[in-house]
Amino acid sequence: MQLSINGRRIDFEPGQTILEAAEANEIEIPTLCHLKRAYPIQSCQVCLVEVAGRDTLLPACATPADAGMDIRTDSAQVHESRRSILQMLSASIRHPHPVCNQAGDGPLNRLLTRYQVPLPQEQSSRDTATALFATPDIAYRPEHCIVCHRCVVACRELKGIGAIEIIKQEDGENRVVPYRPELCESCGECLMTCPTMALTDAVSPQGDQAWQGEQTLSTCGYCGCGCQLEINTDQDRVIGMSTLSASGVNQGSLCVKGRFGYEFIGSQDRLVRPLIRKNGSLEQAGWEEALSLVTDRLQGIFHASGPDSLGGLASAKCTNEENYLFQKLFRSVIGTNNVDHCARLCHASSVTGLKSAFGSGAMTNPIRDVLKSRAILITGSNITENHPIFANYVVEAVLKHGAKLIVADPRRICITRFADVWLQPKPGTNIAWLNGLMHIILDKGWQDRDYIAKRTEGFAALAEAVEDYSPKYVAGITGIPEDDLFRAAEIFGTRHPGAILYAMGITQHVSGTANVQSLANLAMLTGNVGLEGGGVNPLRGQNNVQGASDMGGLPNVFPGYQPVTDSESRRHFAAGWGVDRLPAEPGLTTSEMASGGGAQPLKGLYIMGENPVLSDPHQARVIETLENLDFLVVQDIFESETARLADVVLPGACFAEKEGTFTNSERRVQRIRRAVPAPGQAREDLWIIVDIAERMGRTWNYNAAGEVMQEIASLSPSYGGLTYDRLEHEAPAWPCPGPEHPGTPRLHVGSFAGGLGRFHPVAHQAPVDPPRRDYPFLLTTGRVGPHYHTGTMTRKGSGLTGLYPEALAEINTRDAAGLGVGDGDIVRIESVLGSIRVKARVSDRTDAGVVFVPFHFHESPVNALTGSTLDPEAKIPEYKVTAVRMEKVETSESSPP
């Protein structure tokens, strides 16, 4: 279909507005209030255009494009209308300075200049103080506000929250005010959309002038969403984060961590020089002394006890290039496969479970595919807090595209507000309710028979396995009402395509692999793998946990998941690395290295960017293991709880201080770029690893991180088509085997990586540490929105710490009443392994008998309570079910008597 704009014939798609048709053909129509992902706001009227045959000007943002339309965007009438509107908007702004450009190079200022409208002048009678807003991280200056509604609509429609609203005040002025501030995520979506700088970053040392700095395009260093952002800098310090509206998976959005969690970069607590333990204390040293000691001690242990007496923990926070060189150091220089990283603690069971079912253990679909889903199942994922940008897509799918949402989670997490069905299973009963769904689907004949026949094997065994899981039987195990289970089965069984999103509520169990296999069973049963809008999608928790796995930061595979037990793979990498041989036996896992559980006890351990003292289970055993090592070297950006036990601490660089790549949860490989230098004598981790390898007798001729990526591409076929030149302007999803290959956004289209998809019949397994008389409560652990991992980054500034300053134990109202615990009281929580003191948050967010505690806080280290029982296949620990008892030990001053 075609229409004409300014005399030019253009094509457009049915359903597009005039504005969308123009943008698709690179024709500019100015706007102020328009948001691409929201319904038309129509508050500014700047986008009015002239349409032949119409008596009045029409808003391009809300007028459907029609075949044969003759549109003028630059006529005299349009120009005068826009100028008049801009004059009124300019007059409504009362800036505090006579000649002011505080709106920066924003959309309003550009339009004022373009249409020759004078900039706003000072009107001192207007209050210029910062007004109360929904979050302390954002400053609101009403005198800058044009009441365009963008911030309110962004919060309500893009985030699905509605924390702010525009309400007329007693002085007759309309202002943005907190409406439901308790819902505010402090994400800054409102700030990002503001065209006048009425909303600004209150965390930045530059305040509303943060826009004046230099911008460096990079990738966020927090969760696995892989958001694109601009690091704003001034005189070699980070002063804020901004985004480009059409860039990356986030499309201009960020979460609270990505937007305001940058203070750690310039923290005074950063490591700036190497530390060496002397006379029992860590003291500053030079690089020559520190690296000489590291190589001497590692080589000494190697010669005395053999290569397998050494181990290394790679890092999901570091780049692909650094993780690649780290595992290369251990395999080709030291000669051991004892290398692993924190994927073992979060999604190891995803890799084993999905690989056994599909032949590949990664996220199958890009997140934007949920916009094409008719059914979405989210389980074991507090997606709005832990993957907020992915949650944006789910909210849009529900609110704008008619998707039906099923949420299965033991806690009343925020995403349940959008759910058509919320299943609240008891922790540790995932297999039972998943088998129950499949039982109903089969009973009603909702399975995809053609898909099962053509693309899968093992169906008969699955059908037999789920036969006993009637709704009544499942209800007895899980506590899920029979009607709720049926409604969920009906949605997922009858609405196609259907997507599954999950995280650590599924994986961090002794039955983690079987849980993941159950999700794969459900997806194949309904024909939902290998198509747009479907898939089984593990949401990865850290910025580069996918990439660290891809790079071979695992004890059983080389880069590209090529098995160390395969002789051809060993020859391939030995030739590429210039060595005669490589070790053939899989090495120790993180769980085994940190807890001393290997067949041969470690003598030396090199930890890069991990903090197992807080992140690993059974804290007492972890500390004992680390203290008993002959030598421990920790490479990090802060002196973490683990670093304090080290013999040598090496100061590394954070994501804003280095060049490299991260691979996000969708398998998209994206650049990070240096915006500021590392503090003091800290070095990029890549060059620390290279220096150690060369001191141990190897010649590694790398001049830049891009050269490391070239080597990765030459040895790992899934990265074979990637170069830094290509990654400057695109972010392909692996597998991307050649320079002309576009990447693979969806896996298993047409056929599975392993041929046929394999059903795995699995049965419910009771938790190994269930509640009982002496320990009547069930502890489950996880994350909260403002914090990340063990808090080493997010607790280094006021922007995030002010939102969530201390650990809180979520305790059910009935349980609290029975214990005499009030909101804010201090409780002692005790398991068979240890105890912690923590402040209580009393609510109905958790079910009776369940208590939730996050693991970010060293003052209340919840992993002092969790056990080290492992999934037998993935070796992932059980973090979600621990029997505990509780008692009040201190009354809050705010608690009632």
Coordinates of C-alpha atoms in Angstrom, one line a residue, residues 343-354 377-382 386-387 406-410 413 423 425-435 437-438 480 500-522 536-539 762 765 780-782 871 874 876-881:
A343 CA 27.2 -20.8 36.1
R344 CA 27.6 -23.9 38.2
L345 CA 25.6 -22.1 40.9
C346 CA 22.8 -20.8 38.7
H347 CA 22.2 -22.5 35.4
A348 CA 24.4 -25.6 35.2
S349 CA 21.1 -27.6 35.3
S350 CA 19.9 -25.6 32.3
V351 CA 22.9 -26.7 30.3
T352 CA 22.6 -30.3 31.2
G353 CA 18.8 -30.5 31.1
L354 CA 18.3 -28.6 27.8
L377 CA 4.6 -19.4 31.3
I378 CA 7.0 -17.8 33.8
T379 CA 8.3 -20.0 36.5
G380 CA 11.1 -19.7 39.1
S381 CA 11.8 -16.2 37.9
N382 CA 11.2 -12.9 39.7
N386 CA 16.0 -9.8 38.3
H387 CA 15.5 -9.3 34.5
I406 CA 0.8 -18.1 33.8
V407 CA 3.1 -17.4 36.7
A408 CA 4.3 -20.2 38.9
D409 CA 6.2 -19.0 41.9
P410 CA 6.0 -19.6 45.7
I413 CA 6.1 -11.5 43.1
L423 CA 0.2 -21.0 40.7
P425 CA 3.5 -24.3 44.6
K426 CA 5.4 -25.3 47.7
P427 CA 9.2 -24.8 47.0
G428 CA 10.7 -28.0 45.7
T429 CA 7.6 -29.4 43.9
N430 CA 8.2 -28.2 40.4
I431 CA 8.1 -31.6 38.7
A432 CA 4.8 -32.5 40.3
W433 CA 2.9 -29.5 38.9
L434 CA 4.6 -29.6 35.6
N435 CA 3.7 -33.3 35.2
L437 CA -0.1 -29.8 33.5
M438 CA 1.0 -32.4 31.0
I480 CA -2.0 -25.8 44.1
I500 CA 8.5 -20.6 28.7
L501 CA 10.7 -18.3 30.7
Y502 CA 12.5 -19.5 33.8
A503 CA 15.4 -18.9 36.2
M504 CA 16.8 -20.1 39.4
G505 CA 13.6 -21.1 41.1
I506 CA 13.8 -24.0 38.7
T507 CA 17.5 -24.7 38.5
Q508 CA 18.8 -24.3 42.0
H509 CA 17.5 -27.6 43.3
V510 CA 18.9 -31.1 43.7
S511 CA 16.3 -31.9 41.1
G512 CA 17.4 -29.0 38.9
T513 CA 18.2 -31.0 35.8
A514 CA 15.0 -32.9 36.0
N515 CA 13.1 -29.7 36.5
V516 CA 14.5 -28.3 33.3
Q517 CA 13.8 -31.5 31.5
S518 CA 10.2 -31.2 32.6
L519 CA 9.9 -27.8 31.1
A520 CA 11.4 -29.1 27.9
N521 CA 8.9 -32.0 28.0
L522 CA 6.0 -29.4 28.3
V536 CA 12.3 -22.7 26.5
N537 CA 14.2 -19.7 27.7
P538 CA 16.6 -19.7 30.8
L539 CA 17.1 -16.1 31.9
V762 CA 10.8 -37.7 35.5
Q765 CA 11.5 -35.9 44.1
T780 CA 14.3 -20.0 50.1
T781 CA 16.9 -17.6 48.9
G782 CA 17.3 -15.2 45.9
D871 CA 22.1 -32.1 41.8
A874 CA 24.7 -30.7 37.0
I876 CA 24.3 -27.4 41.3
P877 CA 23.5 -26.8 44.9
E878 CA 20.1 -26.7 46.6
Y879 CA 19.5 -23.0 47.4
K880 CA 15.7 -23.0 47.4
V881 CA 14.7 -25.5 50.1

